[in-house]
JSON list of C-alpha atoms in Angstrom, two decimals:
[
{"chain": "A", "resi": 20, "resn": "UNK", "atom": "CA", "xyz": [-106.24, 8.30, 49.12]},
{"chain": "A", "resi": 21, "resn": "UNK", "atom": "CA", "xyz": [-108.27, 5.20, 48.48]},
{"chain": "A", "resi": 22, "resn": "UNK", "atom": "CA", "xyz": [-106.09, 2.66, 46.71]},
{"chain": "A", "resi": 23, "resn": "UNK", "atom": "CA", "xyz": [-106.72, -1.05, 46.34]},
{"chain": "A", "resi": 24, "resn": "UNK", "atom": "CA", "xyz": [-103.07, -2.01, 45.92]},
{"chain": "A", "resi": 25, "resn": "UNK", "atom": "CA", "xyz": [-99.54, -0.68, 46.23]},
{"chain": "A", "resi": 26, "resn": "UNK", "atom": "CA", "xyz": [-99.35, -1.10, 42.45]},
{"chain": "A", "resi": 27, "resn": "UNK", "atom": "CA", "xyz": [-101.57, 1.99, 42.16]},
{"chain": "A", "resi": 28, "resn": "UNK", "atom": "CA", "xyz": [-99.02, 4.19, 43.97]},
{"chain": "A", "resi": 29, "resn": "UNK", "atom": "CA", "xyz": [-97.29, 6.58, 41.56]},
{"chain": "A", "resi": 30, "resn": "UNK", "atom": "CA", "xyz": [-93.98, 6.23, 43.42]},
{"chain": "A", "resi": 31, "resn": "UNK", "atom": "CA", "xyz": [-94.11, 2.43, 43.02]},
{"chain": "A", "resi": 32, "resn": "UNK", "atom": "CA", "xyz": [-95.00, 2.72, 39.31]},
{"chain": "A", "resi": 33, "resn": "UNK", "atom": "CA", "xyz": [-92.07, 5.02, 38.60]},
{"chain": "A", "resi": 34, "resn": "UNK", "atom": "CA", "xyz": [-89.67, 2.93, 40.67]},
{"chain": "A", "resi": 35, "resn": "UNK", "atom": "CA", "xyz": [-90.83, -0.14, 38.76]},
{"chain": "A", "resi": 36, "resn": "UNK", "atom": "CA", "xyz": [-90.00, 1.46, 35.41]},
{"chain": "A", "resi": 37, "resn": "UNK", "atom": "CA", "xyz": [-86.58, 2.47, 36.74]},
{"chain": "A", "resi": 38, "resn": "UNK", "atom": "CA", "xyz": [-85.99, -1.07, 38.01]},
{"chain": "A", "resi": 39, "resn": "UNK", "atom": "CA", "xyz": [-86.86, -2.54, 34.62]},
{"chain": "A", "resi": 40, "resn": "UNK", "atom": "CA", "xyz": [-84.49, -0.15, 32.81]},
{"chain": "A", "resi": 41, "resn": "UNK", "atom": "CA", "xyz": [-81.67, -0.93, 35.24]},
{"chain": "A", "resi": 42, "resn": "UNK", "atom": "CA", "xyz": [-82.21, -4.64, 34.75]},
{"chain": "A", "resi": 43, "resn": "UNK", "atom": "CA", "xyz": [-82.02, -4.14, 31.00]},
{"chain": "A", "resi": 44, "resn": "UNK", "atom": "CA", "xyz": [-78.89, -1.98, 30.97]},
{"chain": "A", "resi": 45, "resn": "UNK", "atom": "CA", "xyz": [-77.08, -4.23, 33.43]},
{"chain": "A", "resi": 46, "resn": "UNK", "atom": "CA", "xyz": [-77.38, -7.09, 30.92]},
{"chain": "A", "resi": 47, "resn": "UNK", "atom": "CA", "xyz": [-74.71, -5.24, 28.94]},
{"chain": "A", "resi": 48, "resn": "UNK", "atom": "CA", "xyz": [-72.23, -5.13, 31.83]},
{"chain": "A", "resi": 49, "resn": "UNK", "atom": "CA", "xyz": [-69.26, -7.51, 31.61]},
{"chain": "A", "resi": 50, "resn": "UNK", "atom": "CA", "xyz": [-69.84, -11.08, 32.74]},
{"chain": "A", "resi": 51, "resn": "UNK", "atom": "CA", "xyz": [-67.13, -10.64, 35.41]},
{"chain": "A", "resi": 52, "resn": "UNK", "atom": "CA", "xyz": [-69.56, -8.27, 37.18]},
{"chain": "A", "resi": 53, "resn": "UNK", "atom": "CA", "xyz": [-72.29, -10.93, 37.40]},
{"chain": "A", "resi": 54, "resn": "UNK", "atom": "CA", "xyz": [-71.79, -11.48, 41.14]},
{"chain": "A", "resi": 55, "resn": "UNK", "atom": "CA", "xyz": [-70.57, -7.96, 41.80]},
{"chain": "A", "resi": 56, "resn": "UNK", "atom": "CA", "xyz": [-72.05, -4.80, 40.37]},
{"chain": "A", "resi": 57, "resn": "UNK", "atom": "CA", "xyz": [-74.82, -6.49, 38.38]},
{"chain": "A", "resi": 58, "resn": "UNK", "atom": "CA", "xyz": [-76.09, -8.29, 41.46]},
{"chain": "A", "resi": 59, "resn": "UNK", "atom": "CA", "xyz": [-75.79, -5.19, 43.65]},
{"chain": "A", "resi": 60, "resn": "UNK", "atom": "CA", "xyz": [-77.53, -2.79, 41.28]},
{"chain": "A", "resi": 61, "resn": "UNK", "atom": "CA", "xyz": [-80.38, -5.20, 40.61]},
{"chain": "A", "resi": 62, "resn": "UNK", "atom": "CA", "xyz": [-80.84, -5.88, 44.33]},
{"chain": "A", "resi": 63, "resn": "UNK", "atom": "CA", "xyz": [-80.86, -2.20, 45.27]},
{"chain": "A", "resi": 64, "resn": "UNK", "atom": "CA", "xyz": [-83.30, -1.25, 42.49]},
{"chain": "A", "resi": 65, "resn": "UNK", "atom": "CA", "xyz": [-85.58, -4.14, 43.47]},
{"chain": "A", "resi": 66, "resn": "UNK", "atom": "CA", "xyz": [-85.39, -3.02, 47.08]},
{"chain": "A", "resi": 67, "resn": "UNK", "atom": "CA", "xyz": [-86.97, 0.32, 46.17]},
{"chain": "A", "resi": 68, "resn": "UNK", "atom": "CA", "xyz": [-90.22, -1.23, 44.91]},
{"chain": "A", "resi": 69, "resn": "UNK", "atom": "CA", "xyz": [-90.18, -4.00, 47.51]},
{"chain": "A", "resi": 70, "resn": "UNK", "atom": "CA", "xyz": [-89.94, -1.54, 50.41]},
{"chain": "A", "resi": 71, "resn": "UNK", "atom": "CA", "xyz": [-92.72, 0.65, 49.01]},
{"chain": "A", "resi": 72, "resn": "UNK", "atom": "CA", "xyz": [-94.91, -2.46, 48.70]},
{"chain": "A", "resi": 73, "resn": "UNK", "atom": "CA", "xyz": [-94.04, -3.73, 52.18]},
{"chain": "A", "resi": 74, "resn": "UNK", "atom": "CA", "xyz": [-94.71, -0.34, 53.73]},
{"chain": "A", "resi": 75, "resn": "UNK", "atom": "CA", "xyz": [-98.08, -0.17, 52.02]},
{"chain": "A", "resi": 76, "resn": "UNK", "atom": "CA", "xyz": [-98.98, -3.48, 53.66]},
{"chain": "A", "resi": 77, "resn": "UNK", "atom": "CA", "xyz": [-98.23, -2.20, 57.15]},
{"chain": "A", "resi": 78, "resn": "UNK", "atom": "CA", "xyz": [-101.05, -1.18, 59.46]},
{"chain": "A", "resi": 79, "resn": "UNK", "atom": "CA", "xyz": [-99.55, 1.97, 60.94]},
{"chain": "A", "resi": 80, "resn": "UNK", "atom": "CA", "xyz": [-98.53, 5.12, 59.07]},
{"chain": "A", "resi": 81, "resn": "UNK", "atom": "CA", "xyz": [-95.20, 5.28, 60.91]},
{"chain": "A", "resi": 82, "resn": "UNK", "atom": "CA", "xyz": [-94.23, 1.80, 59.73]},
{"chain": "A", "resi": 83, "resn": "UNK", "atom": "CA", "xyz": [-95.16, 2.71, 56.16]},
{"chain": "A", "resi": 84, "resn": "UNK", "atom": "CA", "xyz": [-93.07, 5.88, 56.44]},
{"chain": "A", "resi": 85, "resn": "UNK", "atom": "CA", "xyz": [-90.08, 3.88, 57.67]},
{"chain": "A", "resi": 86, "resn": "UNK", "atom": "CA", "xyz": [-90.26, 1.44, 54.76]},
{"chain": "A", "resi": 87, "resn": "UNK", "atom": "CA", "xyz": [-90.54, 4.36, 52.34]},
{"chain": "A", "resi": 88, "resn": "UNK", "atom": "CA", "xyz": [-87.42, 5.85, 53.90]},
{"chain": "A", "resi": 89, "resn": "UNK", "atom": "CA", "xyz": [-85.66, 2.54, 53.34]},
{"chain": "A", "resi": 90, "resn": "UNK", "atom": "CA", "xyz": [-86.85, 2.64, 49.73]},
{"chain": "A", "resi": 91, "resn": "UNK", "atom": "CA", "xyz": [-85.35, 6.12, 49.46]},
{"chain": "A", "resi": 92, "resn": "UNK", "atom": "CA", "xyz": [-82.04, 4.81, 50.81]},
{"chain": "A", "resi": 93, "resn": "UNK", "atom": "CA", "xyz": [-82.09, 2.01, 48.23]},
{"chain": "A", "resi": 94, "resn": "UNK", "atom": "CA", "xyz": [-82.74, 4.58, 45.52]},
{"chain": "A", "resi": 95, "resn": "UNK", "atom": "CA", "xyz": [-79.60, 6.47, 46.56]},
{"chain": "A", "resi": 96, "resn": "UNK", "atom": "CA", "xyz": [-77.67, 3.19, 46.65]},
{"chain": "A", "resi": 97, "resn": "UNK", "atom": "CA", "xyz": [-78.85, 2.43, 43.13]},
{"chain": "A", "resi": 98, "resn": "UNK", "atom": "CA", "xyz": [-77.67, 5.87, 42.03]},
{"chain": "A", "resi": 99, "resn": "UNK", "atom": "CA", "xyz": [-74.23, 5.15, 43.47]},
{"chain": "A", "resi": 100, "resn": "UNK", "atom": "CA", "xyz": [-74.06, 1.83, 41.60]},
{"chain": "A", "resi": 101, "resn": "UNK", "atom": "CA", "xyz": [-74.94, 3.65, 38.37]},
{"chain": "A", "resi": 102, "resn": "UNK", "atom": "CA", "xyz": [-72.12, 6.12, 38.99]},
{"chain": "A", "resi": 103, "resn": "UNK", "atom": "CA", "xyz": [-69.77, 3.17, 39.54]},
{"chain": "A", "resi": 104, "resn": "UNK", "atom": "CA", "xyz": [-70.93, 1.61, 36.26]},
{"chain": "A", "resi": 105, "resn": "UNK", "atom": "CA", "xyz": [-70.19, 4.88, 34.48]},
{"chain": "A", "resi": 106, "resn": "UNK", "atom": "CA", "xyz": [-66.79, 5.19, 36.17]},
{"chain": "A", "resi": 107, "resn": "UNK", "atom": "CA", "xyz": [-65.95, 1.64, 35.05]},
{"chain": "A", "resi": 108, "resn": "UNK", "atom": "CA", "xyz": [-66.92, 2.48, 31.46]},
{"chain": "A", "resi": 109, "resn": "UNK", "atom": "CA", "xyz": [-70.03, 0.28, 31.36]},
{"chain": "A", "resi": 110, "resn": "UNK", "atom": "CA", "xyz": [-72.22, 3.27, 30.39]},
{"chain": "A", "resi": 111, "resn": "UNK", "atom": "CA", "xyz": [-71.69, 6.77, 29.08]},
{"chain": "A", "resi": 112, "resn": "UNK", "atom": "CA", "xyz": [-72.12, 9.99, 31.02]},
{"chain": "A", "resi": 113, "resn": "UNK", "atom": "CA", "xyz": [-75.16, 10.72, 28.87]},
{"chain": "A", "resi": 114, "resn": "UNK", "atom": "CA", "xyz": [-76.84, 7.48, 29.92]},
{"chain": "A", "resi": 115, "resn": "UNK", "atom": "CA", "xyz": [-75.96, 8.17, 33.55]},
{"chain": "A", "resi": 116, "resn": "UNK", "atom": "CA", "xyz": [-77.52, 11.63, 33.23]},
{"chain": "A", "resi": 117, "resn": "UNK", "atom": "CA", "xyz": [-80.71, 10.09, 31.83]},
{"chain": "A", "resi": 118, "resn": "UNK", "atom": "CA", "xyz": [-80.88, 7.73, 34.81]},
{"chain": "A", "resi": 119, "resn": "UNK", "atom": "CA", "xyz": [-80.24, 10.61, 37.21]},
{"chain": "A", "resi": 120, "resn": "UNK", "atom": "CA", "xyz": [-83.26, 12.46, 35.83]},
{"chain": "A", "resi": 121, "resn": "UNK", "atom": "CA", "xyz": [-85.40, 9.35, 36.35]},
{"chain": "A", "resi": 122, "resn": "UNK", "atom": "CA", "xyz": [-84.02, 8.81, 39.86]},
{"chain": "A", "resi": 123, "resn": "UNK", "atom": "CA", "xyz": [-84.82, 12.42, 40.72]},
{"chain": "A", "resi": 124, "resn": "UNK", "atom": "CA", "xyz": [-88.39, 11.94, 39.48]},
{"chain": "A", "resi": 125, "resn": "UNK", "atom": "CA", "xyz": [-88.84, 8.81, 41.62]},
{"chain": "A", "resi": 126, "resn": "UNK", "atom": "CA", "xyz": [-87.32, 10.63, 44.59]},
{"chain": "A", "resi": 127, "resn": "UNK", "atom": "CA", "xyz": [-89.70, 13.59, 44.27]},
{"chain": "A", "resi": 128, "resn": "UNK", "atom": "CA", "xyz": [-92.79, 11.39, 44.06]},
{"chain": "A", "resi": 129, "resn": "UNK", "atom": "CA", "xyz": [-91.57, 9.16, 46.90]},
{"chain": "A", "resi": 130, "resn": "UNK", "atom": "CA", "xyz": [-90.87, 12.19, 49.11]},
{"chain": "A", "resi": 131, "resn": "UNK", "atom": "CA", "xyz": [-94.35, 13.46, 48.29]},
{"chain": "A", "resi": 132, "resn": "UNK", "atom": "CA", "xyz": [-95.84, 10.15, 49.40]},
{"chain": "A", "resi": 133, "resn": "UNK", "atom": "CA", "xyz": [-93.81, 10.24, 52.62]},
{"chain": "A", "resi": 134, "resn": "UNK", "atom": "CA", "xyz": [-95.09, 13.77, 53.31]},
{"chain": "A", "resi": 135, "resn": "UNK", "atom": "CA", "xyz": [-98.66, 12.61, 52.64]},
{"chain": "A", "resi": 136, "resn": "UNK", "atom": "CA", "xyz": [-98.19, 9.75, 55.13]},
{"chain": "A", "resi": 137, "resn": "UNK", "atom": "CA", "xyz": [-96.76, 12.13, 57.76]},
{"chain": "A", "resi": 138, "resn": "UNK", "atom": "CA", "xyz": [-99.81, 14.40, 57.40]},
{"chain": "A", "resi": 139, "resn": "UNK", "atom": "CA", "xyz": [-102.19, 11.44, 57.51]},
{"chain": "A", "resi": 140, "resn": "UNK", "atom": "CA", "xyz": [-100.45, 10.23, 60.68]},
{"chain": "A", "resi": 141, "resn": "UNK", "atom": "CA", "xyz": [-100.92, 13.63, 62.36]},
{"chain": "A", "resi": 142, "resn": "UNK", "atom": "CA", "xyz": [-104.00, 15.19, 60.73]},
{"chain": "A", "resi": 143, "resn": "UNK", "atom": "CA", "xyz": [-104.20, 18.02, 63.28]},
{"chain": "A", "resi": 144, "resn": "UNK", "atom": "CA", "xyz": [-100.68, 19.34, 62.60]}
]
């Protein structure tokens, strides 16, 4: 893999689209959630792309893998916040299901990148 920037990573691209959609939908949450759920869901979705980018900038494969694992954790946190938003009536089950499909797509690509990094770290295994 010969990339010039983390912005070329498919997992980062997909996480970016998810982040943008979450930012947009959270604008419709009640104002009382401004410092609660809105802040949390935006932070966690931003953490996904930020950790992928930071990992890419690390010199060692193992460090990159660790940041990608943190990105994966933030993706799960974002999913939990979306479930909370649905439970609170800020979005429908149908919208939640659409986000879950997108989260699953990001997760699959991110796991694929992690597996690639593991193999690159230990090419003889």
